[in-house]
Short mmCIF file of N, CA, C and O in Angstrom, two decimals:
data_model
loop_
_atom_site.label_atom_id
_atom_site.label_comp_id
_atom_site.label_asym_id
_atom_site.label_seq_id
_atom_site.Cartn_x
_atom_site.Cartn_y
_atom_site.Cartn_z
N UNK C 7 97.31 80.31 116.38
CA UNK C 7 95.94 80.77 116.56
C UNK C 7 95.20 80.85 115.23
O UNK C 7 94.04 80.48 115.14
N UNK C 8 95.85 81.33 114.18
CA UNK C 8 95.21 81.47 112.87
C UNK C 8 95.82 80.51 111.85
O UNK C 8 95.84 80.79 110.66
N UNK C 9 96.31 79.38 112.32
CA UNK C 9 97.00 78.44 111.43
C UNK C 9 96.09 77.96 110.30
O UNK C 9 96.53 77.87 109.14
N UNK C 10 94.83 77.64 110.62
CA UNK C 10 93.90 77.16 109.58
C UNK C 10 93.64 78.23 108.53
O UNK C 10 93.60 77.93 107.33
N UNK C 11 93.45 79.49 108.97
CA UNK C 11 93.20 80.57 108.03
C UNK C 11 94.41 80.81 107.13
O UNK C 11 94.28 81.00 105.93
N UNK C 12 95.60 80.78 107.73
CA UNK C 12 96.82 80.98 106.96
C UNK C 12 96.99 79.86 105.93
O UNK C 12 97.34 80.12 104.78
N UNK C 13 96.70 78.63 106.33
CA UNK C 13 96.79 77.51 105.39
C UNK C 13 95.82 77.70 104.23
O UNK C 13 96.17 77.47 103.07
N UNK C 14 94.61 78.15 104.51
CA UNK C 14 93.63 78.37 103.44
C UNK C 14 94.08 79.47 102.49
O UNK C 14 93.91 79.38 101.27
N UNK C 15 94.67 80.52 103.04
CA UNK C 15 95.17 81.61 102.20
C UNK C 15 96.30 81.10 101.30
O UNK C 15 96.32 81.37 100.10
N UNK C 16 97.24 80.38 101.89
CA UNK C 16 98.37 79.86 101.11
C UNK C 16 97.90 78.84 100.06
O UNK C 16 98.40 78.84 98.93
N UNK C 17 96.94 78.01 100.42
CA UNK C 17 96.37 77.06 99.45
C UNK C 17 95.71 77.81 98.29
O UNK C 17 95.90 77.46 97.12
N UNK C 18 94.93 78.83 98.61
CA UNK C 18 94.27 79.63 97.56
C UNK C 18 95.31 80.29 96.66
O UNK C 18 95.16 80.34 95.44
N UNK C 19 96.38 80.77 97.26
CA UNK C 19 97.45 81.40 96.49
C UNK C 19 98.08 80.40 95.52
O UNK C 19 98.27 80.69 94.34
N UNK C 20 98.38 79.22 96.01
CA UNK C 20 99.02 78.20 95.18
C UNK C 20 98.09 77.66 94.10
O UNK C 20 98.55 77.19 93.07
N UNK C 21 96.78 77.74 94.33
CA UNK C 21 95.80 77.22 93.37
C UNK C 21 95.19 78.31 92.49
O UNK C 21 94.16 78.09 91.86
N UNK C 22 95.83 79.50 92.47
CA UNK C 22 95.32 80.63 91.68
C UNK C 22 93.86 80.92 91.97
O UNK C 22 93.05 81.11 91.08
N UNK C 23 93.52 80.96 93.26
CA UNK C 23 92.14 81.19 93.67
C UNK C 23 92.05 82.25 94.77
O UNK C 23 91.03 82.33 95.45
N UNK C 24 93.08 83.05 94.95
CA UNK C 24 93.10 84.02 96.04
C UNK C 24 92.61 85.38 95.58
O UNK C 24 93.09 85.92 94.59
N UNK C 25 91.64 85.91 96.31
CA UNK C 25 91.15 87.27 96.08
C UNK C 25 91.22 88.02 97.40
O UNK C 25 90.98 87.44 98.46
N UNK C 26 91.52 89.29 97.32
CA UNK C 26 91.56 90.13 98.51
C UNK C 26 90.40 91.11 98.51
O UNK C 26 90.07 91.68 97.47
N UNK C 27 89.80 91.32 99.67
CA UNK C 27 88.88 92.41 99.89
C UNK C 27 89.72 93.53 100.49
O UNK C 27 90.30 93.36 101.56
N UNK C 28 89.84 94.65 99.79
CA UNK C 28 90.74 95.72 100.19
C UNK C 28 89.93 96.92 100.66
O UNK C 28 89.05 97.39 99.94
N UNK C 29 90.26 97.42 101.85
CA UNK C 29 89.56 98.56 102.41
C UNK C 29 90.41 99.81 102.41
O UNK C 29 91.54 99.82 101.94
N UNK C 30 89.85 100.87 102.96
CA UNK C 30 90.48 102.19 102.92
C UNK C 30 91.79 102.26 103.69
O UNK C 30 92.64 103.08 103.38
N UNK C 31 91.98 101.40 104.68
CA UNK C 31 93.21 101.44 105.45
C UNK C 31 94.44 101.19 104.60
O UNK C 31 95.48 101.81 104.79
N UNK C 32 94.32 100.31 103.63
CA UNK C 32 95.45 100.03 102.74
C UNK C 32 95.75 101.26 101.89
O UNK C 32 96.90 101.63 101.70
N UNK C 33 94.72 101.91 101.40
CA UNK C 33 94.90 103.11 100.57
C UNK C 33 95.50 104.25 101.36
O UNK C 33 96.33 105.01 100.85
N UNK C 34 95.09 104.39 102.61
CA UNK C 34 95.59 105.49 103.44
C UNK C 34 97.11 105.39 103.59
O UNK C 34 97.79 106.42 103.68
N UNK C 35 97.64 104.18 103.60
CA UNK C 35 99.09 104.02 103.71
C UNK C 35 99.84 104.49 102.48
O UNK C 35 101.05 104.68 102.51
N UNK C 36 99.12 104.69 101.38
CA UNK C 36 99.72 105.24 100.16
C UNK C 36 99.44 106.73 100.03
O UNK C 36 99.59 107.32 98.97
N UNK C 37 99.00 107.34 101.12
CA UNK C 37 98.65 108.77 101.16
C UNK C 37 97.51 109.13 100.22
O UNK C 37 97.45 110.24 99.70
N UNK C 38 96.61 108.18 100.00
CA UNK C 38 95.42 108.48 99.20
C UNK C 38 94.53 109.42 99.99
O UNK C 38 94.42 109.30 101.20
N UNK C 39 93.90 110.36 99.31
CA UNK C 39 92.99 111.27 100.01
C UNK C 39 91.84 110.47 100.64
O UNK C 39 91.35 109.51 100.07
N UNK C 40 91.46 110.89 101.82
CA UNK C 40 90.35 110.24 102.52
C UNK C 40 89.04 110.93 102.16
O UNK C 40 89.04 112.03 101.59
N UNK C 41 87.92 110.29 102.51
CA UNK C 41 86.63 110.93 102.28
C UNK C 41 86.51 112.19 103.13
O UNK C 41 85.92 113.17 102.70
N UNK C 42 87.11 112.19 104.31
CA UNK C 42 87.09 113.40 105.14
C UNK C 42 87.81 114.54 104.43
O UNK C 42 87.36 115.68 104.42
N UNK C 43 88.95 114.23 103.80
CA UNK C 43 89.68 115.27 103.06
C UNK C 43 88.83 115.80 101.91
O UNK C 43 88.85 117.00 101.63
N UNK C 44 88.08 114.92 101.24
CA UNK C 44 87.19 115.37 100.18
C UNK C 44 86.12 116.30 100.73
O UNK C 44 85.86 117.37 100.18
N UNK C 45 85.51 115.92 101.85
CA UNK C 45 84.47 116.76 102.46
C UNK C 45 85.08 118.09 102.90
O UNK C 45 84.47 119.15 102.71
N UNK C 46 86.28 118.07 103.45
CA UNK C 46 86.96 119.32 103.83
C UNK C 46 87.14 120.22 102.61
O UNK C 46 86.88 121.43 102.68
N UNK C 47 87.58 119.66 101.48
CA UNK C 47 87.79 120.49 100.29
C UNK C 47 86.47 121.03 99.74
O UNK C 47 86.42 122.14 99.22
N UNK C 48 85.41 120.26 99.86
CA UNK C 48 84.09 120.76 99.44
C UNK C 48 83.66 121.90 100.34
O UNK C 48 83.14 122.92 99.86
N UNK C 49 83.88 121.76 101.65
CA UNK C 49 83.53 122.83 102.59
C UNK C 49 84.27 124.12 102.23
O UNK C 49 83.68 125.20 102.23
N UNK C 50 85.55 124.00 101.92
CA UNK C 50 86.33 125.18 101.54
C UNK C 50 85.73 125.81 100.29
O UNK C 50 85.54 127.03 100.22
N UNK C 51 85.41 125.00 99.29
CA UNK C 51 84.82 125.51 98.05
C UNK C 51 83.49 126.20 98.32
O UNK C 51 83.15 127.20 97.68
N UNK C 52 82.72 125.66 99.28
CA UNK C 52 81.41 126.24 99.61
C UNK C 52 81.51 127.41 100.58
O UNK C 52 80.50 128.05 100.88
N UNK C 53 82.72 127.70 101.08
CA UNK C 53 82.88 128.77 102.06
C UNK C 53 82.40 128.38 103.44
O UNK C 53 82.11 129.24 104.27
N UNK C 54 82.34 127.09 103.70
CA UNK C 54 81.93 126.58 105.01
C UNK C 54 83.17 126.24 105.83
O UNK C 54 84.24 125.97 105.28
N UNK C 55 83.00 126.23 107.11
CA UNK C 55 84.11 125.89 108.00
C UNK C 55 84.33 124.38 108.02
O UNK C 55 83.38 123.61 108.11
N UNK C 56 85.61 123.97 107.92
CA UNK C 56 85.94 122.56 108.05
C UNK C 56 85.75 122.14 109.50
O UNK C 56 85.88 122.94 110.41
N UNK C 57 85.45 120.85 109.69
CA UNK C 57 85.23 120.33 111.04
C UNK C 57 86.23 119.22 111.34
O UNK C 57 86.80 118.62 110.42
N UNK C 58 86.41 118.95 112.62
CA UNK C 58 87.27 117.83 113.01
C UNK C 58 86.66 116.49 112.63
O UNK C 58 87.36 115.54 112.32
N UNK C 59 85.33 116.44 112.68
CA UNK C 59 84.63 115.21 112.26
C UNK C 59 83.26 115.60 111.72
O UNK C 59 82.74 116.67 112.02
N UNK C 60 82.71 114.71 110.91
CA UNK C 60 81.41 114.94 110.28
C UNK C 60 80.50 113.76 110.61
O UNK C 60 80.97 112.63 110.78
N UNK C 61 79.22 114.04 110.65
CA UNK C 61 78.25 112.97 110.88
C UNK C 61 78.06 112.19 109.58
O UNK C 61 78.42 112.66 108.49
N UNK C 62 77.45 111.04 109.69
CA UNK C 62 77.15 110.24 108.50
C UNK C 62 76.26 111.03 107.54
O UNK C 62 76.45 110.97 106.32
N UNK C 63 75.32 111.77 108.08
CA UNK C 63 74.45 112.59 107.24
C UNK C 63 75.23 113.66 106.50
O UNK C 63 75.00 113.91 105.32
N UNK C 64 76.18 114.29 107.19
CA UNK C 64 76.98 115.35 106.55
C UNK C 64 77.84 114.80 105.41
O UNK C 64 78.04 115.49 104.42
N UNK C 65 78.31 113.56 105.55
CA UNK C 65 79.09 112.97 104.46
C UNK C 65 78.28 112.83 103.19
O UNK C 65 78.82 112.78 102.10
N UNK C 66 76.97 112.79 103.32
CA UNK C 66 76.08 112.74 102.15
C UNK C 66 75.58 114.13 101.77
O UNK C 66 75.47 114.46 100.59
N UNK C 67 75.26 114.94 102.76
CA UNK C 67 74.65 116.24 102.51
C UNK C 67 75.62 117.26 101.91
O UNK C 67 75.26 118.02 101.01
N UNK C 68 76.86 117.28 102.39
CA UNK C 68 77.81 118.29 101.92
C UNK C 68 78.13 118.12 100.44
O UNK C 68 78.11 119.11 99.69
N UNK C 69 78.39 116.92 99.95
CA UNK C 69 78.58 116.79 98.49
C UNK C 69 77.33 117.20 97.70
O UNK C 69 77.44 117.79 96.63
N UNK C 70 76.15 116.92 98.27
CA UNK C 70 74.91 117.31 97.60
C UNK C 70 74.81 118.84 97.53
O UNK C 70 74.38 119.39 96.52
N UNK C 71 75.24 119.52 98.59
CA UNK C 71 75.24 120.99 98.60
C UNK C 71 76.14 121.52 97.48
O UNK C 71 75.80 122.49 96.80
N UNK C 72 77.31 120.89 97.31
CA UNK C 72 78.21 121.31 96.24
C UNK C 72 77.53 121.13 94.89
O UNK C 72 77.56 122.03 94.04
N UNK C 73 76.91 119.99 94.69
CA UNK C 73 76.22 119.70 93.43
C UNK C 73 75.18 120.77 93.13
O UNK C 73 75.12 121.30 92.02
N UNK C 74 74.38 121.13 94.13
CA UNK C 74 73.36 122.17 93.93
C UNK C 74 73.99 123.54 93.72
O UNK C 74 73.50 124.33 92.92
N UNK C 75 75.11 123.81 94.42
CA UNK C 75 75.76 125.12 94.25
C UNK C 75 76.34 125.29 92.85
O UNK C 75 76.54 126.41 92.39
N UNK C 76 76.61 124.18 92.19
CA UNK C 76 77.14 124.22 90.81
C UNK C 76 76.00 124.17 89.78
O UNK C 76 76.25 123.93 88.60
N UNK C 77 74.80 124.42 90.25
CA UNK C 77 73.65 124.43 89.34
C UNK C 77 73.34 123.05 88.79
O UNK C 77 72.84 122.93 87.67
N UNK C 78 73.64 122.02 89.58
CA UNK C 78 73.42 120.62 89.19
C UNK C 78 74.16 120.26 87.90
O UNK C 78 73.74 119.41 87.13
N UNK C 79 75.31 120.93 87.71
CA UNK C 79 76.16 120.67 86.55
C UNK C 79 77.01 119.44 86.86
O UNK C 79 78.03 119.53 87.54
N UNK C 80 76.60 118.31 86.33
CA UNK C 80 77.24 117.04 86.66
C UNK C 80 78.71 117.01 86.23
O UNK C 80 79.56 116.52 86.96
N UNK C 81 79.02 117.54 85.07
CA UNK C 81 80.42 117.48 84.61
C UNK C 81 81.32 118.36 85.48
O UNK C 81 82.45 117.97 85.79
N UNK C 82 80.84 119.51 85.89
CA UNK C 82 81.64 120.39 86.77
C UNK C 82 81.83 119.73 88.14
O UNK C 82 82.91 119.76 88.72
N UNK C 83 80.76 119.14 88.64
CA UNK C 83 80.83 118.44 89.93
C UNK C 83 81.83 117.28 89.84
O UNK C 83 82.71 117.15 90.70
N UNK C 84 81.72 116.45 88.82
CA UNK C 84 82.63 115.32 88.66
C UNK C 84 84.07 115.78 88.49
O UNK C 84 85.00 115.16 89.01
N UNK C 85 84.27 116.87 87.75
CA UNK C 85 85.62 117.40 87.57
C UNK C 85 86.23 117.78 88.91
O UNK C 85 87.36 117.40 89.23
N UNK C 86 85.47 118.50 89.74
CA UNK C 86 85.97 118.93 91.04
C UNK C 86 86.31 117.71 91.91
O UNK C 86 87.40 117.63 92.49
N UNK C 87 85.39 116.78 92.01
CA UNK C 87 85.61 115.60 92.85
C UNK C 87 86.81 114.80 92.35
O UNK C 87 87.67 114.40 93.13
N UNK C 88 86.90 114.59 91.04
CA UNK C 88 88.04 113.85 90.49
C UNK C 88 89.36 114.55 90.75
O UNK C 88 90.37 113.90 91.04
N UNK C 89 89.38 115.87 90.66
CA UNK C 89 90.61 116.61 90.97
C UNK C 89 91.04 116.37 92.41
O UNK C 89 92.23 116.23 92.70
N UNK C 90 90.08 116.33 93.31
CA UNK C 90 90.40 116.14 94.73
C UNK C 90 90.88 114.71 94.99
O UNK C 90 91.86 114.50 95.69
N UNK C 91 90.21 113.75 94.41
CA UNK C 91 90.52 112.35 94.70
C UNK C 91 91.75 111.84 93.99
O UNK C 91 92.41 110.91 94.44
N UNK C 92 92.08 112.44 92.87
CA UNK C 92 93.19 111.93 92.07
C UNK C 92 94.37 112.89 92.03
O UNK C 92 95.17 112.85 91.11
N UNK C 93 94.47 113.75 93.04
CA UNK C 93 95.55 114.73 93.06
C UNK C 93 96.86 114.14 93.57
O UNK C 93 97.93 114.63 93.24
N UNK C 94 96.78 113.09 94.34
CA UNK C 94 97.99 112.50 94.90
C UNK C 94 98.65 111.55 93.89
O UNK C 94 97.97 110.91 93.10
N UNK C 95 99.96 111.50 93.95
CA UNK C 95 100.71 110.55 93.13
C UNK C 95 100.80 109.26 93.93
O UNK C 95 101.65 109.09 94.79
N UNK C 96 99.87 108.36 93.66
CA UNK C 96 99.75 107.16 94.48
C UNK C 96 100.74 106.09 94.04
O UNK C 96 100.87 105.80 92.87
N UNK C 97 101.38 105.54 95.02
CA UNK C 97 102.34 104.46 94.79
C UNK C 97 101.97 103.29 95.69
O UNK C 97 101.50 103.47 96.79
N UNK C 98 102.21 102.07 95.22
CA UNK C 98 101.93 100.91 96.08
C UNK C 98 102.74 100.99 97.37
O UNK C 98 103.87 101.46 97.38
N UNK C 99 102.12 100.55 98.46
CA UNK C 99 102.81 100.53 99.74
C UNK C 99 103.20 99.10 100.09
O UNK C 99 102.98 98.17 99.31
N UNK C 100 103.78 98.91 101.26
CA UNK C 100 104.28 97.59 101.67
C UNK C 100 103.17 96.54 101.68
O UNK C 100 103.40 95.38 101.32
N UNK C 101 101.97 96.93 102.10
CA UNK C 101 100.87 95.95 102.14
C UNK C 101 100.49 95.54 100.73
O UNK C 101 100.26 94.35 100.47
N UNK C 102 100.43 96.49 99.80
CA UNK C 102 100.17 96.12 98.40
C UNK C 102 101.20 95.10 97.92
O UNK C 102 100.86 94.08 97.30
N UNK C 103 102.47 95.38 98.18
CA UNK C 103 103.53 94.48 97.74
C UNK C 103 103.40 93.10 98.38
O UNK C 103 103.58 92.08 97.70
N UNK C 104 103.08 93.08 99.67
CA UNK C 104 102.92 91.79 100.36
C UNK C 104 101.74 91.01 99.78
O UNK C 104 101.83 89.80 99.59
N UNK C 105 100.64 91.70 99.49
CA UNK C 105 99.49 91.02 98.90
C UNK C 105 99.85 90.47 97.52
O UNK C 105 99.48 89.35 97.17
N UNK C 106 100.57 91.25 96.74
CA UNK C 106 100.95 90.82 95.39
C UNK C 106 101.88 89.61 95.43
O UNK C 106 101.87 88.78 94.52
N UNK C 107 102.69 89.50 96.48
CA UNK C 107 103.58 88.34 96.63
C UNK C 107 102.78 87.03 96.74
O UNK C 107 103.29 85.97 96.43
N UNK C 108 101.52 87.15 97.19
CA UNK C 108 100.68 85.96 97.35
C UNK C 108 99.95 85.58 96.07
O UNK C 108 99.10 84.70 96.07
N UNK C 109 100.25 86.27 94.97
CA UNK C 109 99.71 85.91 93.66
C UNK C 109 98.18 85.92 93.60
O UNK C 109 97.57 84.93 93.20
N UNK C 110 97.54 87.03 93.99
CA UNK C 110 96.07 87.05 93.94
C UNK C 110 95.57 87.11 92.50
O UNK C 110 96.27 87.60 91.61
N UNK C 111 94.36 86.61 92.30
CA UNK C 111 93.74 86.72 90.99
C UNK C 111 92.87 87.97 90.91
O UNK C 111 92.54 88.42 89.82
N UNK C 112 92.49 88.52 92.08
CA UNK C 112 91.66 89.72 92.04
C UNK C 112 91.71 90.47 93.36
O UNK C 112 92.11 89.92 94.39
N UNK C 113 91.31 91.72 93.27
CA UNK C 113 91.08 92.57 94.42
C UNK C 113 89.64 93.05 94.31
O UNK C 113 89.25 93.56 93.26
N UNK C 114 88.89 92.92 95.38
CA UNK C 114 87.52 93.43 95.40
C UNK C 114 87.52 94.60 96.36
O UNK C 114 87.95 94.49 97.50
N UNK C 115 87.05 95.74 95.89
CA UNK C 115 87.16 96.95 96.68
C UNK C 115 86.10 97.96 96.31
O UNK C 115 85.58 97.94 95.21
N UNK C 116 85.79 98.82 97.25
CA UNK C 116 84.98 100.00 96.97
C UNK C 116 85.88 101.23 96.91
O UNK C 116 85.40 102.32 96.65
N UNK C 117 87.17 101.04 97.15
CA UNK C 117 88.11 102.17 97.11
C UNK C 117 88.20 102.72 95.70
O UNK C 117 88.27 101.97 94.74
N UNK C 118 88.28 104.04 95.58
CA UNK C 118 88.40 104.67 94.27
C UNK C 118 89.84 104.61 93.78
O UNK C 118 90.10 104.73 92.60
N UNK C 119 90.80 104.41 94.65
CA UNK C 119 92.20 104.53 94.27
C UNK C 119 92.92 103.21 94.11
O UNK C 119 93.91 103.14 93.42
N UNK C 120 92.46 102.14 94.74
CA UNK C 120 93.23 100.90 94.75
C UNK C 120 93.45 100.37 93.35
O UNK C 120 94.52 99.89 93.03
N UNK C 121 92.45 100.49 92.51
CA UNK C 121 92.61 100.00 91.13
C UNK C 121 93.74 100.74 90.44
O UNK C 121 94.52 100.16 89.70
N UNK C 122 93.85 102.04 90.69
CA UNK C 122 94.91 102.82 90.06
C UNK C 122 96.28 102.41 90.58
O UNK C 122 97.23 102.34 89.84
N UNK C 123 96.37 102.14 91.86
CA UNK C 123 97.65 101.77 92.45
C UNK C 123 98.10 100.42 91.92
O UNK C 123 99.25 100.21 91.62
N UNK C 124 97.17 99.49 91.78
CA UNK C 124 97.53 98.13 91.47
C UNK C 124 97.43 97.77 90.00
O UNK C 124 97.84 96.70 89.60
N UNK C 125 96.90 98.64 89.19
CA UNK C 125 96.69 98.28 87.79
C UNK C 125 98.03 97.94 87.14
O UNK C 125 99.02 98.57 87.39
N UNK C 126 98.03 96.91 86.38
CA UNK C 126 99.27 96.48 85.75
C UNK C 126 100.09 95.56 86.63
O UNK C 126 101.01 94.91 86.18
N UNK C 127 99.76 95.47 87.90
CA UNK C 127 100.51 94.61 88.81
C UNK C 127 99.77 93.33 89.13
O UNK C 127 100.32 92.45 89.77
N UNK C 128 98.52 93.24 88.73
CA UNK C 128 97.72 92.07 89.03
C UNK C 128 96.82 91.78 87.84
O UNK C 128 96.47 92.69 87.09
N UNK C 129 96.50 90.52 87.66
CA UNK C 129 95.75 90.12 86.46
C UNK C 129 94.33 90.67 86.41
O UNK C 129 93.85 91.06 85.36
N UNK C 130 93.62 90.66 87.53
CA UNK C 130 92.21 91.04 87.53
C UNK C 130 91.95 91.97 88.69
O UNK C 130 92.43 91.73 89.79
N UNK C 131 91.20 93.01 88.45
CA UNK C 131 90.77 93.89 89.53
C UNK C 131 89.27 94.07 89.40
O UNK C 131 88.77 94.41 88.35
N UNK C 132 88.57 93.82 90.47
CA UNK C 132 87.12 93.97 90.48
C UNK C 132 86.79 95.18 91.35
O UNK C 132 87.25 95.27 92.48
N UNK C 133 86.05 96.12 90.81
CA UNK C 133 85.63 97.28 91.60
C UNK C 133 84.13 97.21 91.75
O UNK C 133 83.41 96.92 90.82
N UNK C 134 83.66 97.49 92.93
CA UNK C 134 82.23 97.49 93.22
C UNK C 134 81.84 98.84 93.77
O UNK C 134 82.59 99.45 94.51
N UNK C 135 80.67 99.31 93.43
CA UNK C 135 80.15 100.54 94.02
C UNK C 135 79.60 100.22 95.39
O UNK C 135 78.84 99.27 95.55
N UNK C 136 79.98 101.02 96.38
CA UNK C 136 79.61 100.73 97.77
C UNK C 136 78.10 100.56 97.93
O UNK C 136 77.64 99.69 98.63
N UNK C 137 77.33 101.38 97.26
CA UNK C 137 75.89 101.31 97.46
C UNK C 137 75.29 100.05 96.86
O UNK C 137 74.18 99.70 97.15
N UNK C 138 76.02 99.38 96.01
CA UNK C 138 75.52 98.15 95.40
C UNK C 138 76.10 96.91 96.05
O UNK C 138 75.68 95.81 95.76
N UNK C 139 77.09 97.06 96.91
CA UNK C 139 77.73 95.92 97.54
C UNK C 139 77.21 95.80 98.96
O UNK C 139 77.60 96.53 99.84
N UNK C 140 76.28 94.89 99.17
CA UNK C 140 75.73 94.68 100.50
C UNK C 140 76.63 93.73 101.27
O UNK C 140 77.39 92.95 100.68
N UNK C 141 76.51 93.75 102.57
CA UNK C 141 77.31 92.86 103.39
C UNK C 141 77.00 91.41 103.04
O UNK C 141 77.90 90.58 102.93
N UNK C 142 75.74 91.09 102.82
CA UNK C 142 75.37 89.73 102.45
C UNK C 142 76.02 89.29 101.16
O UNK C 142 76.55 88.18 101.05
N UNK C 143 76.04 90.17 100.17
CA UNK C 143 76.68 89.86 98.90
C UNK C 143 78.18 89.69 99.09
O UNK C 143 78.79 88.76 98.57
N UNK C 144 78.79 90.60 99.85
CA UNK C 144 80.23 90.52 100.09
C UNK C 144 80.59 89.21 100.77
O UNK C 144 81.57 88.55 100.40
N UNK C 145 79.79 88.79 101.77
CA UNK C 145 80.07 87.53 102.45
C UNK C 145 79.88 86.34 101.52
O UNK C 145 80.65 85.39 101.56
N UNK C 146 78.87 86.42 100.66
CA UNK C 146 78.65 85.33 99.71
C UNK C 146 79.83 85.21 98.75
O UNK C 146 80.30 84.10 98.46
N UNK C 147 80.33 86.34 98.26
CA UNK C 147 81.49 86.31 97.36
C UNK C 147 82.70 85.78 98.11
O UNK C 147 83.43 84.93 97.61
N UNK C 148 82.90 86.27 99.33
CA UNK C 148 84.03 85.83 100.15
C UNK C 148 84.01 84.32 100.34
O UNK C 148 85.00 83.63 100.12
N UNK C 149 82.85 83.79 100.73
CA UNK C 149 82.73 82.35 100.95
C UNK C 149 82.98 81.58 99.66
O UNK C 149 83.64 80.54 99.66
N UNK C 150 82.46 82.08 98.56
CA UNK C 150 82.65 81.40 97.28
C UNK C 150 84.12 81.38 96.88
O UNK C 150 84.59 80.41 96.27
N UNK C 151 84.83 82.43 97.23
CA UNK C 151 86.24 82.52 96.82
C UNK C 151 87.15 81.65 97.68
O UNK C 151 88.17 81.18 97.20
N UNK C 152 86.81 81.47 98.95
CA UNK C 152 87.75 80.76 99.82
C UNK C 152 87.32 79.35 100.15
O UNK C 152 88.09 78.60 100.73
N UNK C 153 86.11 78.95 99.84
CA UNK C 153 85.68 77.59 100.20
C UNK C 153 85.95 76.60 99.10
O UNK C 153 86.08 76.86 97.98
#
């Protein structure tokens, strides 16, 4: 069913032209903290009740509330967020190892942790900020890398 796609991936691997777009699912397998866990920890710090799920607006509003509660102190805010996101001892998981077996030249990701997990294991890592990576741009990069 996916024979053509598999052949293109293997060809890219053999020609040193393979790049992976890596999403949060790969990171979750390494027990990386999720954005929900970050929002939960912010709620605790703010004395708010944690929820089973948050709306898209809350994912933006709750961090902003923390920022304002800290008197708009950017360094204090960044320290707190970094402590939450980088508290886990992240190790590559089976998917990371399988991807590395294919000899990629880069990983393109908006994940905050993937670069840390893979650094030193791959020649090039490209990180993009989610707000600057549009779907159109991502598709253009994808097409350029595999065509």
